[in-house]
Every structure is written in C-alpha cells, then in structure tokens.
Short mmCIF file of C-alpha atoms in Angstrom, two decimals:
data_model
loop_
_atom_site.label_atom_id
_atom_site.label_comp_id
_atom_site.label_asym_id
_atom_site.label_seq_id
_atom_site.Cartn_x
_atom_site.Cartn_y
_atom_site.Cartn_z
CA MET A 838 0.00 0.00 0.00
CA ARG A 839 1.23 3.45 -0.93
CA LYS A 840 0.85 6.67 0.96
CA ALA A 841 -1.56 7.97 -1.69
CA ASP A 842 -3.66 4.83 -1.25
CA ASN A 843 -3.98 5.44 2.44
CA CYS A 844 -4.96 9.07 1.79
CA LEU A 845 -7.64 7.82 -0.60
CA ILE A 846 -8.98 5.36 1.96
CA VAL A 847 -9.07 8.01 4.68
CA GLY A 848 -10.83 10.35 2.26
CA VAL A 849 -13.47 7.76 1.41
CA LEU A 850 -14.04 6.99 5.09
CA LEU A 851 -14.42 10.71 5.83
CA ALA A 852 -16.95 11.05 2.99
CA ALA A 853 -18.84 8.04 4.36
CA ALA A 854 -18.83 9.50 7.87
CA LEU A 855 -20.01 12.86 6.53
CA SER A 856 -22.91 11.32 4.61
CA ALA A 857 -23.79 9.20 7.65
CA MET A 858 -23.85 12.36 9.78
CA ILE A 859 -26.06 14.19 7.30
CA TYR A 860 -28.33 11.16 7.14
CA TYR A 861 -28.51 11.04 10.93
CA ARG A 862 -29.23 14.76 11.26
CA VAL A 863 -31.82 14.84 8.52
CA THR A 864 -33.81 11.77 9.36
CA LEU A 865 -33.23 10.64 12.91
CA LEU A 866 -32.95 13.88 14.83
CA ARG A 867 -36.16 15.35 13.48
CA THR A 868 -38.68 15.63 16.22
CA ALA A 869 -41.30 12.94 16.29
CA THR A 870 -43.81 15.53 17.45
CA ALA A 871 -44.17 17.14 14.04
CA VAL A 872 -47.73 17.95 13.08
CA ASP A 873 -49.35 18.56 9.72
CA THR A 874 -47.18 16.05 7.95
CA ARG A 875 -48.01 14.51 4.61
CA ALA A 876 -46.71 11.59 2.63
CA VAL A 877 -45.66 12.53 -0.88
CA ILE A 878 -45.57 9.59 -3.28
CA LYS A 879 -43.52 9.89 -6.41
CA VAL A 880 -43.22 7.54 -9.36
CA ARG A 881 -40.32 8.25 -11.71
CA GLY A 882 -39.83 11.56 -9.90
CA ARG A 883 -43.39 12.76 -10.57
CA ILE A 884 -45.70 13.30 -7.65
CA VAL A 885 -48.64 10.95 -8.15
CA ARG A 886 -50.30 11.30 -4.79
CA THR A 887 -50.11 13.32 -1.59
CA ILE A 888 -51.67 11.93 1.58
CA ASP A 889 -52.25 14.06 4.66
CA LEU A 890 -51.09 12.19 7.74
CA LEU A 891 -53.21 12.81 10.79
CA LYS A 892 -52.27 11.65 14.27
CA ASP A 893 -55.69 10.14 14.87
CA GLY A 894 -56.25 9.16 11.28
CA LYS A 895 -57.58 5.82 10.28
CA GLN A 896 -55.70 2.94 8.82
CA SER A 897 -55.93 2.72 5.06
CA VAL A 898 -54.17 1.17 2.09
CA TYR A 899 -53.34 2.93 -1.14
CA GLN A 900 -52.29 1.40 -4.41
CA VAL A 901 -49.80 3.04 -6.73
CA GLN A 902 -48.78 1.89 -10.20
CA GLY A 903 -44.97 1.76 -10.26
CA SER A 904 -42.53 0.96 -13.00
CA ILE A 905 -42.75 -2.83 -12.69
CA GLY A 906 -46.01 -3.30 -10.83
CA HIS A 907 -48.41 -2.18 -8.14
CA ALA A 908 -47.09 -0.91 -4.83
CA HIS A 909 -49.37 -1.06 -1.82
CA LEU A 910 -48.83 1.63 0.77
CA GLU A 911 -50.30 1.41 4.21
CA VAL A 912 -51.09 4.52 6.19
CA ASP A 913 -51.73 4.17 9.90
CA GLY A 914 -52.39 7.48 11.62
CA SER A 915 -49.30 9.63 11.04
CA ARG A 916 -47.06 6.88 9.80
CA VAL A 917 -46.74 5.13 6.48
CA ARG A 918 -45.04 2.02 5.17
CA MET A 919 -44.69 -0.02 2.03
CA ARG A 920 -46.87 -3.07 2.54
CA GLU A 921 -46.53 -4.88 -0.73
CA ALA A 922 -44.16 -4.30 -3.62
CA PRO A 923 -43.19 -6.21 -6.77
CA CYS A 924 -39.46 -5.60 -6.33
CA PRO A 925 -37.15 -8.61 -5.87
CA ASP A 926 -35.24 -7.57 -2.75
CA ARG A 927 -38.15 -6.14 -0.67
CA THR A 928 -35.89 -3.54 0.91
CA CYS A 929 -38.70 -0.98 0.87
CA ILE A 930 -40.96 -3.33 2.85
CA LEU A 931 -38.26 -4.31 5.32
CA GLN A 932 -37.63 -0.64 6.07
CA GLY A 933 -40.91 -0.58 7.98
CA TRP A 934 -42.80 2.49 9.11
CA ILE A 935 -41.69 6.09 8.58
CA GLU A 936 -43.30 9.17 10.07
CA ARG A 937 -40.78 11.95 10.65
CA PRO A 938 -40.39 14.75 8.10
CA GLY A 939 -37.43 14.03 5.82
CA GLU A 940 -37.70 10.28 6.16
CA SER A 941 -38.22 8.41 2.93
CA ILE A 942 -38.69 4.96 1.50
CA VAL A 943 -37.20 4.48 -1.92
CA CYS A 944 -38.07 1.45 -4.01
CA LEU A 945 -35.55 1.69 -6.80
CA PRO A 946 -36.64 -1.32 -8.91
CA ASN A 947 -40.20 0.01 -9.01
CA LEU A 948 -39.13 3.69 -9.17
CA VAL A 949 -41.47 4.55 -6.29
CA GLU A 950 -40.51 7.00 -3.58
CA ILE A 951 -42.45 7.83 -0.42
CA ARG A 952 -41.33 10.88 1.44
CA ILE A 953 -42.65 12.55 4.58
CA GLU A 954 -42.89 16.30 4.23
CA GLY A 955 -44.17 19.22 6.17
CA GLY A 956 -44.31 19.49 9.92
CA ASN A 957 -44.05 22.66 12.01
CA GLY A 958 -45.26 24.70 9.06
CA LEU A 959 -41.86 24.57 7.37
CA ASP A 960 -41.33 23.28 3.87
CA ALA A 961 -37.59 22.83 4.21
CA VAL A 962 -34.72 23.64 6.52
CA THR A 963 -31.42 24.93 5.19
CA ARG A 964 -28.31 23.50 6.72
CA MET B 477 1.61 -7.94 -29.82
CA SER B 478 0.03 -8.29 -33.21
CA ASP B 479 -3.41 -6.96 -34.08
CA THR B 480 -4.84 -10.48 -34.21
CA ARG B 481 -3.42 -11.32 -30.82
CA LYS B 482 -4.82 -8.12 -29.42
CA MET B 483 -8.23 -8.80 -30.94
CA VAL B 484 -8.33 -12.31 -29.50
CA PHE B 485 -7.25 -11.12 -26.07
CA PHE B 486 -9.76 -8.27 -26.23
CA SER B 487 -12.57 -10.69 -27.14
CA LEU B 488 -11.55 -12.94 -24.27
CA LEU B 489 -11.76 -9.98 -21.90
CA VAL B 490 -15.27 -9.11 -23.11
CA ALA B 491 -16.38 -12.75 -22.77
CA LEU B 492 -14.84 -13.02 -19.31
CA GLY B 493 -16.38 -9.75 -18.19
CA THR B 494 -19.82 -10.80 -19.44
CA THR B 495 -19.57 -14.18 -17.69
CA LEU B 496 -18.45 -12.63 -14.41
CA HIS B 497 -21.17 -9.97 -14.70
CA VAL B 498 -23.89 -12.62 -15.13
CA VAL B 499 -22.52 -15.15 -12.64
CA GLU B 500 -21.97 -12.48 -10.01
CA GLY B 501 -25.59 -11.44 -10.37
CA MET B 502 -26.66 -15.00 -9.53
CA ILE B 503 -24.75 -15.16 -6.26
CA PRO B 504 -26.95 -14.15 -3.32
CA ASN B 505 -25.76 -10.96 -1.70
CA PRO B 506 -23.83 -11.89 1.48
CA PHE B 507 -24.03 -8.32 2.80
CA PRO B 508 -27.06 -6.85 4.56
CA ILE B 509 -26.89 -3.91 2.14
CA PRO B 510 -28.71 -4.39 -1.18
CA GLY B 511 -26.72 -3.49 -4.26
CA VAL B 512 -23.34 -4.38 -2.83
CA LYS B 513 -21.34 -6.64 -5.11
CA LEU B 514 -17.72 -7.72 -5.18
CA GLY B 515 -17.27 -6.20 -8.64
CA LEU B 516 -15.41 -9.09 -10.23
CA ALA B 517 -16.38 -7.87 -13.69
CA ASN B 518 -14.58 -4.61 -12.94
CA VAL B 519 -11.36 -6.61 -12.59
CA VAL B 520 -11.64 -7.42 -16.28
CA THR B 521 -12.35 -3.79 -17.18
CA PHE B 522 -9.28 -2.77 -15.20
CA VAL B 523 -7.09 -5.28 -17.04
CA ALA B 524 -8.39 -3.92 -20.36
CA VAL B 525 -7.66 -0.31 -19.37
CA TYR B 526 -4.30 -1.38 -18.03
CA LEU B 527 -3.16 -3.23 -21.12
CA TYR B 528 -4.79 -1.26 -23.91
CA GLY B 529 -5.73 2.12 -22.54
CA LEU B 530 -8.91 4.08 -21.95
CA ARG B 531 -10.77 3.47 -25.22
CA SER B 532 -10.43 -0.30 -25.09
CA GLY B 533 -11.29 -0.30 -21.39
CA LEU B 534 -14.47 1.66 -22.10
CA ALA B 535 -15.34 -0.69 -24.94
CA VAL B 536 -14.89 -3.76 -22.72
CA GLY B 537 -16.87 -2.16 -19.90
CA VAL B 538 -19.76 -1.08 -22.14
CA LEU B 539 -19.88 -4.32 -24.13
CA ARG B 540 -19.92 -6.52 -21.06
CA VAL B 541 -22.76 -4.52 -19.51
CA ILE B 542 -24.79 -4.72 -22.73
CA LEU B 543 -24.14 -8.45 -23.21
CA GLY B 544 -24.56 -9.21 -19.52
CA SER B 545 -27.90 -7.42 -19.28
CA LEU B 546 -29.12 -9.06 -22.49
CA VAL B 547 -28.36 -12.45 -20.91
CA GLY B 548 -29.95 -11.38 -17.65
CA GLY B 549 -32.99 -9.91 -19.38
CA VAL B 550 -32.69 -6.42 -17.94
CA PHE B 551 -31.52 -4.62 -21.10
CA LEU B 552 -32.52 -0.92 -21.07
CA SER B 553 -34.15 -1.24 -17.63
CA PRO B 554 -33.14 0.96 -14.67
CA ALA B 555 -30.82 -1.83 -13.49
CA PHE B 556 -29.09 -1.73 -16.85
CA LEU B 557 -28.70 2.05 -16.70
CA LEU B 558 -27.19 1.76 -13.22
CA SER B 559 -24.70 -0.91 -14.29
CA MET B 560 -23.78 1.05 -17.38
CA SER B 561 -23.21 4.37 -15.63
CA GLY B 562 -21.22 2.73 -12.84
CA SER B 563 -19.07 0.88 -15.34
CA VAL B 564 -18.40 3.94 -17.51
CA VAL B 565 -17.63 6.27 -14.59
CA SER B 566 -15.32 3.80 -12.87
CA THR B 567 -13.49 3.06 -16.14
CA LEU B 568 -12.92 6.78 -16.72
CA ILE B 569 -11.64 7.29 -13.17
CA MET B 570 -9.36 4.24 -13.27
CA ALA B 571 -7.89 5.23 -16.63
CA PHE B 572 -7.31 8.78 -15.41
CA LEU B 573 -5.53 7.59 -12.26
CA LEU B 574 -3.42 5.04 -14.15
CA ARG B 575 -2.30 7.68 -16.60
CA PHE B 576 -1.87 10.78 -14.47
CA ALA B 577 -1.51 9.59 -10.89
CA PRO B 578 1.33 7.08 -10.64
CA CYS B 579 1.40 7.67 -6.89
CA PHE B 580 -1.47 5.20 -6.51
CA SER B 581 -0.84 1.47 -6.38
CA ILE B 582 -3.06 -0.98 -8.22
CA ARG B 583 -5.09 -1.52 -5.08
CA GLY B 584 -5.57 2.23 -4.69
CA VAL B 585 -6.82 2.54 -8.27
CA SER B 586 -9.08 -0.45 -7.69
CA VAL B 587 -10.59 1.17 -4.58
CA ALA B 588 -11.09 4.41 -6.52
CA GLY B 589 -12.78 2.37 -9.25
CA ALA B 590 -15.14 0.69 -6.80
CA VAL B 591 -16.03 3.98 -5.08
CA SER B 592 -16.60 5.81 -8.36
CA HIS B 593 -18.69 2.88 -9.61
CA ASN B 594 -21.06 3.36 -6.68
CA ALA B 595 -20.99 7.14 -6.98
CA GLY B 596 -21.87 6.94 -10.68
CA GLN B 597 -24.68 4.52 -9.94
CA LEU B 598 -26.15 6.71 -7.21
CA LEU B 599 -25.92 9.77 -9.46
CA THR B 600 -27.88 7.93 -12.16
CA ALA B 601 -30.37 6.63 -9.58
CA ALA B 602 -30.88 10.20 -8.37
CA LEU B 603 -31.44 11.35 -11.96
CA ILE B 604 -33.94 8.55 -12.65
CA MET B 605 -35.81 9.19 -9.40
CA ARG B 606 -35.30 12.97 -9.67
CA SER B 607 -34.61 12.91 -5.96
CA CYS B 608 -31.59 13.44 -3.76
CA SER B 609 -32.79 11.18 -0.94
CA ILE B 610 -30.89 8.27 -2.44
CA PHE B 611 -27.55 9.89 -1.63
CA TYR B 612 -28.04 8.97 2.02
CA TYR B 613 -27.20 5.52 0.80
CA LEU B 614 -23.59 6.66 0.34
CA ALA B 615 -23.05 6.20 4.08
CA PHE B 616 -23.49 2.44 3.56
CA LEU B 617 -22.11 2.06 0.07
CA LEU B 618 -18.78 3.85 0.54
CA PRO B 619 -17.38 1.60 3.31
CA ALA B 620 -18.60 -1.41 1.33
CA ALA B 621 -16.84 -0.13 -1.80
CA LEU B 622 -13.67 0.30 0.23
CA VAL B 623 -13.69 -3.36 1.23
CA THR B 624 -14.67 -4.73 -2.18
CA GLY B 625 -12.15 -2.42 -3.88
CA MET B 626 -9.35 -3.79 -1.67
CA ILE B 627 -10.34 -7.36 -2.46
CA THR B 628 -10.52 -6.80 -6.22
CA GLY B 629 -7.25 -4.85 -6.02
CA HIS B 630 -5.59 -7.85 -4.44
CA LEU B 631 -7.06 -10.06 -7.15
CA LEU B 632 -5.72 -7.65 -9.78
CA ASP B 633 -2.22 -7.90 -8.36
CA MET B 634 -2.44 -11.67 -8.70
CA VAL B 635 -3.99 -11.57 -12.18
CA LEU B 636 -1.45 -9.14 -13.61
CA GLY B 637 1.42 -11.09 -12.05
CA ARG B 638 0.17 -14.31 -13.61
CA LEU B 639 -0.45 -12.71 -17.00
CA GLU B 640 3.10 -11.42 -16.99
CA ARG B 641 4.63 -14.70 -15.86
CA SER B 642 2.64 -16.75 -18.34
CA GLY B 643 4.09 -14.68 -21.15
CA VAL B 644 0.67 -14.18 -22.72
CA VAL B 645 1.04 -10.46 -22.23
CA GLN B 646 4.35 -8.71 -21.97
CA ILE B 647 3.48 -6.35 -19.22
CA TYR B 648 7.04 -5.53 -18.29
CA ALA B 649 8.27 -5.00 -21.86
CA GLY B 650 7.01 -1.43 -22.10
CA GLY B 651 9.48 -0.09 -19.59
CA LYS B 652 12.48 -1.49 -21.37
CA GLY B 653 11.45 0.24 -24.58
CA GLY B 654 10.83 -1.44 -27.88
CA SER B 655 7.47 -2.85 -26.99
CA ASP B 656 4.80 -2.50 -29.61
CA ASN B 657 1.97 -2.40 -27.14
CA GLY B 658 1.57 -1.58 -23.53
CA GLU B 659 2.50 2.07 -23.64
CA TYR B 660 2.10 4.12 -20.52
CA VAL B 661 0.23 1.60 -18.46
CA CYS B 662 2.94 -1.00 -18.80
CA ARG B 663 5.63 1.39 -17.74
CA GLY B 664 3.31 2.42 -14.96
CA TYR B 665 3.13 -1.15 -13.81
CA ILE B 666 6.90 -1.41 -13.47
CA ARG B 667 6.86 1.64 -11.24
CA ARG B 668 3.99 0.16 -9.38
CA ALA B 669 5.23 -3.40 -9.18
CA LEU B 670 4.92 -4.81 -5.68
#
C-alpha cells in the first residue's frame, strides 16, 4: 500500500462518515412531534399522490402503479409504510414504518418513492 | 503484440467480463446492504484499461454490460442504466488515475474504481428518481466499496502477475522500450510493481 492509497482510503471513510452524519441529522434527529405532515408519493420523480397524515387518522391502504407493478402503501395514523411491492429484494418493505419529516422509503426497482414532508409549518430547513 | 493477438485477447476480456457480470448477479448478496457486489467484472475492465488504454477499457466495460444485461434480461431497464453508468464512470476514473496519478498502487486505483462505480450509480439513480434522498445511501455504500475495492485490487495484483509470468502479455516489456503495445500503463506497472 502506498501513501496515496492510504490518503484515498481516509478520504473515502471521511466522505462516508459525513454522509452518515447528514443522514442522521436529517432523518433521525427530526422531532417525532411534528404535526401537519403529509406523505408525498412519487413515481419516476413525478408526484402521483399526496396523503395528509393525521395523528388520529384511520388505517388505510393505497395502491400506486410503479414501473414494474403495483405498490401497496399502508397509512396508519401519522405513519406510512410499504406493505406490498413487486421488487425482488423487498428492501422498501423491510424498512418498515416512517413518520418523521425528511424520512423516505425508496423502491428503486419500481421507481417509487415515499417521502414525509411538512411538519411545524416549514417546507424545508437549510443547513 | 500483433493486431490479431490483441483482438483475441480483447474478445476474451469481453467474454470473461460478461460471464463474471452474469454469474456475479446469480450469487446471493452476502451483505445486509442491497446493491453491494464484489465487482469481479470490474477486474476485467481494469485489465483492459491497463493493457490497452482508456478506449479499449471503455469498450470492454460497455460491451460486457450490454451483453450481460441481455443475458440477464434487464436490457434498457433501470438496473441496466445503473450498471452502465457505474461501469463507464469507474473506467474513466481508473484510466485517469493510471495515466496521471502514478502515486497510486493498483489496489488504490481499484478502490477508486469501486467507489466511483457506486458514486456513478447513485448519481444515475438520483437522476432517474429525480430525488436526492438516495444519496443517504452513500453512508453504507462507501465503506462497502472500500472493502470490495481492496479485495478486487488484491485479485488484480495476482492476475497481472500471472499474465506477466505466463508470457501471454508482456506487461514488463514497455518499460524497457521497444514494446509494440503496452504504452504508458505497462511502464506504470513497473513503477507500481509490488
């Protein structure tokens, strides 16, 4: 191993740590007490549906036509999850429930993205 | 090395790359992170860049992705676009480093190739999804690329050593002058040997 190699490895690790920190700040440190949140569902980057998430809302299932098949989303009060998906690896389903603003479920094979937005009356926070 | 010899070797590289691409896709992912692969097919692309330069490396990389996805039945799907962009970006980066950054060893270039492969893929994924959320995935992919890049780099050391010893390819000839093929990369290898 050369010196330059080691610099490269350190650089990659730093980049990984940085993206992990941003990920942590954006998704995990958001307050769980956010109100007025909504789930924005995108297929191929286009918003196909927006669902208002209410704390005392009822449980319901939505169906969205993705790139390779139907995705079934389940909304339970203020949280949402992917319940059924036609993708081979099922990562989106295994991710479970999301409810904090900024959290998202991305199903790459099916090109479906669920993202929680809103909360505290802010659209976005600059960092 | 004559043109015929080069053509045969080049064809072998494409065939090998395609086979590794397809076979690797059949192996269940041992990591808990989806999308992480060892990148064995990139070893072949590296050898092509190393022996014949950027254009041949790009050709091998692109051809093996096209052939591999035709075999796998994902031609022109998002998965194909991801493979293609990763392959092209990593080939460009590896060729650049081999040519202009002799301070890196083969393992270093291999790591850079693995990392840029993932970066290129995520960039394409972000373009397809028109969303930046996917970049959070870097936190998982980068350390994985580091490990897989080291492993393929070690494999590359072994492969190039064997190619040279077998006499199929005169890797060391470039440095002594008078070689017809090999050019900069071969001389680079002498500097980078061991």
